[in-house]
């Protein structure tokens, strides 16, 4: 598994929604379905520990704002939203996501 795309439902608290991807992500993009909301981009290159809410937090793909810190944990098999921001985790609200693996093709031995 190199990438995964799908939907998740927000829960509205800082112990947020967990999304199973089957791999540890290195890049996750989220967007609220319908209504207003930004495209949030979280990655493990700029924020190397959990949650990704440091000064090098998420980027906004649709704004010219500086980086900020909405929390997200990258786990061994997915990601966990660690904020209650309406653009990423409102209770009973649908969000789309795309995630790319930190170590793609985990079981590939390659050719010699």
Tab-separated table of N, CA and C in Angstrom:
chain	number	residue	atom	x	y	z
A	1	UNK	N	0.806	-1.187	0.000
A	1	UNK	CA	0.000	0.000	0.000
A	1	UNK	C	0.847	1.247	0.000
A	2	UNK	N	0.689	2.034	-1.004
A	2	UNK	CA	1.416	3.293	-1.111
A	2	UNK	C	0.532	4.478	-0.763
A	3	UNK	N	-0.744	4.414	-1.082
A	3	UNK	CA	-1.645	5.532	-0.836
A	3	UNK	C	-3.040	5.021	-0.514
A	4	UNK	N	-3.805	5.908	0.085
A	4	UNK	CA	-5.196	5.579	0.412
A	4	UNK	C	-6.005	6.868	0.352
A	5	UNK	N	-7.202	6.758	-0.192
A	5	UNK	CA	-8.116	7.887	-0.320
A	5	UNK	C	-9.461	7.464	0.243
A	6	UNK	N	-10.173	8.364	0.897
A	6	UNK	CA	-11.469	7.974	1.434
A	6	UNK	C	-12.157	9.075	2.200
A	7	UNK	N	-13.119	8.651	3.012
A	7	UNK	CA	-13.921	9.540	3.855
A	7	UNK	C	-13.758	9.153	5.313
A	8	UNK	N	-13.894	10.130	6.188
A	8	UNK	CA	-14.014	9.863	7.618
A	8	UNK	C	-15.039	10.825	8.192
A	9	UNK	N	-15.577	10.496	9.352
A	9	UNK	CA	-16.559	11.337	10.015
A	9	UNK	C	-15.936	11.962	11.253
A	10	UNK	N	-16.063	13.275	11.379
A	10	UNK	CA	-15.523	13.984	12.529
A	10	UNK	C	-16.269	13.633	13.802
A	11	UNK	N	-15.574	13.779	14.940
A	11	UNK	CA	-16.180	13.494	16.244
A	11	UNK	C	-16.218	14.722	17.142
A	12	UNK	N	-15.583	15.822	16.739
A	12	UNK	CA	-15.719	17.092	17.433
A	12	UNK	C	-14.939	17.253	18.720
A	13	UNK	N	-13.922	16.429	18.974
A	13	UNK	CA	-13.108	16.636	20.169
A	13	UNK	C	-11.640	16.362	19.862
A	14	UNK	N	-10.770	16.717	20.816
A	14	UNK	CA	-9.321	16.601	20.601
A	14	UNK	C	-8.806	15.171	20.630
A	15	UNK	N	-9.668	14.221	20.980
A	15	UNK	CA	-9.300	12.816	20.955
A	15	UNK	C	-9.874	12.191	19.695
A	16	UNK	N	-10.005	12.961	18.687
A	16	UNK	CA	-10.663	12.841	17.412
A	16	UNK	C	-10.835	11.528	16.705
A	17	UNK	N	-11.141	11.671	15.453
A	17	UNK	CA	-11.420	10.552	14.567
A	17	UNK	C	-10.125	9.835	14.204
A	18	UNK	N	-10.150	8.492	14.246
A	18	UNK	CA	-9.021	7.692	13.786
A	18	UNK	C	-9.349	7.159	12.403
A	19	UNK	N	-8.393	7.261	11.490
A	19	UNK	CA	-8.570	6.772	10.128
A	19	UNK	C	-7.535	5.686	9.879
A	20	UNK	N	-8.005	4.481	9.567
A	20	UNK	CA	-7.127	3.353	9.276
A	20	UNK	C	-6.697	3.422	7.823
A	21	UNK	N	-5.391	3.420	7.593
A	21	UNK	CA	-4.856	3.420	6.229
A	21	UNK	C	-4.114	2.133	5.908
A	22	UNK	N	-3.692	1.398	6.936
A	22	UNK	CA	-2.919	0.187	6.718
A	22	UNK	C	-1.426	0.440	6.641
A	23	UNK	N	-1.017	1.691	6.800
A	23	UNK	CA	0.399	2.065	6.790
A	23	UNK	C	0.576	3.331	7.615
A	24	UNK	N	1.817	3.625	7.981
A	24	UNK	CA	2.132	4.875	8.657
A	24	UNK	C	2.272	5.961	7.593
A	25	UNK	N	1.457	6.999	7.664
A	25	UNK	CA	1.519	8.018	6.614
A	25	UNK	C	2.695	8.981	6.790
A	26	UNK	N	3.123	9.546	5.687
A	26	UNK	CA	4.094	10.638	5.746
A	26	UNK	C	3.453	11.942	5.272
A	27	UNK	N	2.317	11.835	4.577
A	27	UNK	CA	1.591	13.007	4.095
A	27	UNK	C	0.102	12.703	4.133
A	28	UNK	N	-0.665	13.626	4.734
A	28	UNK	CA	-2.123	13.494	4.791
A	28	UNK	C	-2.741	14.837	4.418
A	29	UNK	N	-3.702	14.817	3.510
A	29	UNK	CA	-4.460	16.004	3.121
A	29	UNK	C	-5.918	15.739	3.469
A	30	UNK	N	-6.561	16.688	4.164
A	30	UNK	CA	-7.979	16.547	4.533
A	30	UNK	C	-8.759	17.764	4.042
A	31	UNK	N	-10.055	17.548	3.797
A	31	UNK	CA	-10.952	18.620	3.347
A	31	UNK	C	-12.376	18.285	3.744
A	32	UNK	N	-13.073	19.250	4.306
A	32	UNK	CA	-14.482	19.096	4.670
A	32	UNK	C	-15.316	18.915	3.401
A	33	UNK	N	-16.252	17.963	3.429
A	33	UNK	CA	-17.140	17.726	2.296
A	33	UNK	C	-18.295	18.720	2.388
A	34	UNK	N	-18.481	19.516	1.357
A	34	UNK	CA	-19.546	20.504	1.349
A	34	UNK	C	-19.254	21.634	2.323
A	35	UNK	N	-19.872	22.753	2.156
A	35	UNK	CA	-19.654	23.880	3.058
A	35	UNK	C	-18.253	24.437	2.942
A	36	UNK	N	-17.943	25.353	3.833
A	36	UNK	CA	-16.614	25.957	3.800
A	36	UNK	C	-15.640	25.141	4.637
A	37	UNK	N	-14.406	25.204	4.269
A	37	UNK	CA	-13.349	24.493	4.971
A	37	UNK	C	-12.101	24.488	4.124
A	38	UNK	N	-10.969	24.478	4.775
A	38	UNK	CA	-9.695	24.532	4.063
A	38	UNK	C	-9.160	23.144	3.766
A	39	UNK	N	-8.205	23.097	2.847
A	39	UNK	CA	-7.441	21.883	2.588
A	39	UNK	C	-6.262	21.890	3.557
A	40	UNK	N	-6.250	20.943	4.493
A	40	UNK	CA	-5.148	20.845	5.452
A	40	UNK	C	-4.132	19.829	4.952
A	41	UNK	N	-2.855	20.184	5.004
A	41	UNK	CA	-1.780	19.297	4.596
A	41	UNK	C	-0.867	19.088	5.807
A	42	UNK	N	-0.793	17.855	6.293
A	42	UNK	CA	0.100	17.498	7.390
A	42	UNK	C	1.136	16.523	6.850
A	43	UNK	N	2.390	16.667	7.295
A	43	UNK	CA	3.429	15.756	6.830
A	43	UNK	C	4.444	15.495	7.937
A	44	UNK	N	5.196	14.412	7.758
A	44	UNK	CA	6.178	14.019	8.764
A	44	UNK	C	7.570	14.581	8.481
A	45	UNK	N	7.761	15.253	7.373
A	45	UNK	CA	9.070	15.823	7.054
A	45	UNK	C	9.332	17.104	7.859
A	46	UNK	N	8.335	17.949	8.009
A	46	UNK	CA	8.492	19.206	8.739
A	46	UNK	C	8.189	19.052	10.217
A	47	UNK	N	7.322	18.144	10.556
A	47	UNK	CA	6.949	17.910	11.946
A	47	UNK	C	7.219	16.436	12.236
A	48	UNK	N	8.327	16.149	12.888
A	48	UNK	CA	8.832	14.784	12.991
A	48	UNK	C	8.327	14.001	14.195
A	49	UNK	N	7.458	14.577	15.024
A	49	UNK	CA	6.911	13.850	16.162
A	49	UNK	C	5.439	14.203	16.339
A	50	UNK	N	4.738	13.371	17.101
A	50	UNK	CA	3.300	13.565	17.329
A	50	UNK	C	3.045	14.451	18.529
A	51	UNK	N	1.944	15.204	18.507
A	51	UNK	CA	1.127	15.468	17.316
A	51	UNK	C	1.855	16.429	16.384
A	52	UNK	N	1.392	16.527	15.156
A	52	UNK	CA	2.048	17.383	14.163
A	52	UNK	C	1.682	18.842	14.362
A	53	UNK	N	1.416	19.238	15.598
A	53	UNK	CA	1.014	20.622	15.868
A	53	UNK	C	2.159	21.420	16.475
A	54	UNK	N	3.245	21.514	15.750
A	54	UNK	CA	4.365	22.345	16.169
A	54	UNK	C	4.351	23.599	15.324
A	55	UNK	N	5.387	24.402	15.430
A	55	UNK	CA	5.455	25.593	14.582
A	55	UNK	C	5.471	25.203	13.104
A	56	UNK	N	5.937	23.988	12.807
A	56	UNK	CA	5.870	23.467	11.437
A	56	UNK	C	4.702	22.502	11.366
A	57	UNK	N	3.532	22.996	11.624
A	57	UNK	CA	2.328	22.170	11.642
A	57	UNK	C	1.805	21.912	10.250
A	58	UNK	N	0.555	22.210	10.031
A	58	UNK	CA	-0.034	21.925	8.733
A	58	UNK	C	0.080	23.124	7.802
A	59	UNK	N	-0.018	22.832	6.528
A	59	UNK	CA	-0.091	23.862	5.502
A	59	UNK	C	-1.530	23.945	5.009
A	60	UNK	N	-1.890	25.076	4.462
A	60	UNK	CA	-3.194	25.228	3.835
A	60	UNK	C	-2.973	25.232	2.327
A	61	UNK	N	-3.480	24.249	1.635
A	61	UNK	CA	-3.271	24.158	0.191
A	61	UNK	C	-4.037	25.222	-0.582
A	62	UNK	N	-5.065	25.800	0.040
A	62	UNK	CA	-5.903	26.769	-0.658
A	62	UNK	C	-5.757	28.199	-0.130
A	63	UNK	N	-4.797	28.449	0.743
A	63	UNK	CA	-4.591	29.790	1.307
A	63	UNK	C	-3.118	30.171	1.221
A	64	UNK	N	-2.833	31.444	1.426
A	64	UNK	CA	-1.442	31.893	1.443
A	64	UNK	C	-0.945	32.084	2.876
A	65	UNK	N	-1.697	31.568	3.859
A	65	UNK	CA	-1.314	31.695	5.267
A	65	UNK	C	-0.001	30.973	5.554
A	66	UNK	N	0.651	31.402	6.612
A	66	UNK	CA	1.842	30.696	7.090
A	66	UNK	C	1.425	29.367	7.701
A	67	UNK	N	2.391	28.512	7.953
A	67	UNK	CA	2.121	27.228	8.616
A	67	UNK	C	1.533	27.491	9.994
A	68	UNK	N	0.682	26.582	10.434
A	68	UNK	CA	0.130	26.681	11.780
A	68	UNK	C	0.036	25.280	12.353
A	69	UNK	N	-0.546	25.134	13.508
A	69	UNK	CA	-0.464	23.850	14.171
A	69	UNK	C	-1.752	23.185	14.561
A	70	UNK	N	-2.455	22.590	13.623
A	70	UNK	CA	-3.581	21.721	13.964
A	70	UNK	C	-3.042	20.337	14.211
A	71	UNK	N	-3.446	19.731	15.309
A	71	UNK	CA	-2.864	18.465	15.717
A	71	UNK	C	-3.369	17.254	14.958
A	72	UNK	N	-2.430	16.373	14.630
A	72	UNK	CA	-2.728	15.093	14.014
A	72	UNK	C	-1.608	14.148	14.413
A	73	UNK	N	-1.962	12.938	14.830
A	73	UNK	CA	-0.965	11.920	15.125
A	73	UNK	C	-0.843	10.987	13.936
A	74	UNK	N	0.381	10.687	13.529
A	74	UNK	CA	0.627	9.647	12.540
A	74	UNK	C	0.930	8.379	13.317
A	75	UNK	N	0.131	7.351	13.127
A	75	UNK	CA	0.319	6.083	13.827
A	75	UNK	C	0.908	5.054	12.866
A	76	UNK	N	1.145	3.858	13.375
A	76	UNK	CA	1.724	2.817	12.533
A	76	UNK	C	0.757	2.320	11.466
A	77	UNK	N	-0.541	2.581	11.647
A	77	UNK	CA	-1.530	2.074	10.697
A	77	UNK	C	-2.577	3.109	10.292
A	78	UNK	N	-2.268	4.397	10.453
A	78	UNK	CA	-3.216	5.421	10.065
A	78	UNK	C	-2.905	6.765	10.685
A	79	UNK	N	-3.955	7.566	10.900
A	79	UNK	CA	-3.770	8.864	11.541
A	79	UNK	C	-4.961	9.174	12.439
A	80	UNK	N	-4.704	10.008	13.438
A	80	UNK	CA	-5.695	10.385	14.444
A	80	UNK	C	-5.746	11.897	14.512
A	81	UNK	N	-6.927	12.474	14.297
A	81	UNK	CA	-7.106	13.919	14.368
A	81	UNK	C	-7.047	14.337	15.839
A	82	UNK	N	-6.206	15.306	16.172
A	82	UNK	CA	-6.018	15.761	17.554
A	82	UNK	C	-6.445	17.209	17.728
A	83	UNK	N	-7.553	17.597	17.106
A	83	UNK	CA	-8.094	18.943	17.265
A	83	UNK	C	-9.589	18.890	17.018
A	84	UNK	N	-10.263	19.985	17.317
A	84	UNK	CA	-11.705	20.053	17.061
A	84	UNK	C	-12.023	21.166	16.067
A	85	UNK	N	-11.084	21.465	15.201
A	85	UNK	CA	-11.255	22.490	14.182
A	85	UNK	C	-12.391	22.101	13.240
A	86	UNK	N	-13.254	23.052	12.922
A	86	UNK	CA	-14.412	22.757	12.075
A	86	UNK	C	-14.013	22.349	10.659
A	87	UNK	N	-12.824	22.715	10.217
A	87	UNK	CA	-12.371	22.327	8.889
A	87	UNK	C	-11.779	20.928	8.858
A	88	UNK	N	-11.687	20.263	10.049
A	88	UNK	CA	-11.049	18.955	10.084
A	88	UNK	C	-11.739	17.945	10.998
A	89	UNK	N	-12.598	18.393	11.933
A	89	UNK	CA	-13.116	17.435	12.904
A	89	UNK	C	-14.396	17.884	13.604
A	90	UNK	N	-15.405	18.338	12.884
A	90	UNK	CA	-16.701	18.664	13.480
A	90	UNK	C	-17.513	17.387	13.648
A	91	UNK	N	-18.207	17.271	14.767
A	91	UNK	CA	-19.019	16.089	15.044
A	91	UNK	C	-20.032	15.841	13.931
A	92	UNK	N	-20.123	14.580	13.495
A	92	UNK	CA	-21.080	14.140	12.470
A	92	UNK	C	-20.933	14.870	11.134
A	93	UNK	N	-19.722	15.257	10.793
A	93	UNK	CA	-19.457	15.922	9.523
A	93	UNK	C	-18.486	15.071	8.715
A	94	UNK	N	-18.736	14.952	7.415
A	94	UNK	CA	-17.892	14.131	6.546
A	94	UNK	C	-16.701	14.923	6.028
A	95	UNK	N	-15.569	14.232	5.939
A	95	UNK	CA	-14.324	14.805	5.424
A	95	UNK	C	-13.697	13.814	4.456
A	96	UNK	N	-13.066	14.326	3.427
A	96	UNK	CA	-12.299	13.468	2.521
A	96	UNK	C	-10.830	13.541	2.936
A	97	UNK	N	-10.089	12.514	2.593
A	97	UNK	CA	-8.655	12.525	2.883
A	97	UNK	C	-7.894	11.795	1.786
A	98	UNK	N	-6.631	12.139	1.675
A	98	UNK	CA	-5.686	11.345	0.901
A	98	UNK	C	-4.450	11.204	1.767
A	99	UNK	N	-3.873	10.012	1.759
A	99	UNK	CA	-2.705	9.717	2.582
A	99	UNK	C	-1.688	8.952	1.755
A	100	UNK	N	-0.419	9.292	1.952
A	100	UNK	CA	0.678	8.600	1.292
A	100	UNK	C	1.588	7.994	2.351
A	101	UNK	N	2.065	6.793	2.092
A	101	UNK	CA	2.829	6.015	3.060
A	101	UNK	C	4.219	6.575	3.308
A	102	UNK	N	4.669	6.405	4.546
A	102	UNK	CA	6.034	6.771	4.915
A	102	UNK	C	7.028	5.788	4.299
A	103	UNK	N	6.725	4.509	4.386
A	103	UNK	CA	7.568	3.455	3.814
A	103	UNK	C	6.711	2.618	2.874
A	104	UNK	N	6.541	3.058	1.645
A	104	UNK	CA	5.689	2.296	0.721
A	104	UNK	C	6.276	0.941	0.379
A	105	UNK	N	5.400	0.047	0.025
A	105	UNK	CA	5.781	-1.284	-0.397
A	105	UNK	C	6.594	-2.000	0.685
A	106	UNK	N	6.058	-2.007	1.870
A	106	UNK	CA	6.733	-2.558	3.059
A	106	UNK	C	7.310	-3.948	2.841
A	107	UNK	N	6.613	-4.800	2.125
A	107	UNK	CA	7.047	-6.177	1.991
A	107	UNK	C	7.784	-6.452	0.668
A	108	UNK	N	8.106	-5.407	-0.059
A	108	UNK	CA	8.836	-5.579	-1.315
A	108	UNK	C	10.325	-5.739	-1.036
A	109	UNK	N	10.935	-6.757	-1.603
A	109	UNK	CA	12.366	-6.987	-1.420
A	109	UNK	C	13.193	-6.373	-2.543
A	110	UNK	N	12.545	-5.975	-3.621
A	110	UNK	CA	13.257	-5.380	-4.735
A	110	UNK	C	14.064	-6.406	-5.521
A	111	UNK	N	14.664	-5.956	-6.593
A	111	UNK	CA	15.462	-6.834	-7.448
A	111	UNK	C	16.935	-6.545	-7.258
A	112	UNK	N	17.750	-7.565	-7.351
A	112	UNK	CA	19.194	-7.364	-7.208
A	112	UNK	C	19.908	-7.541	-8.518
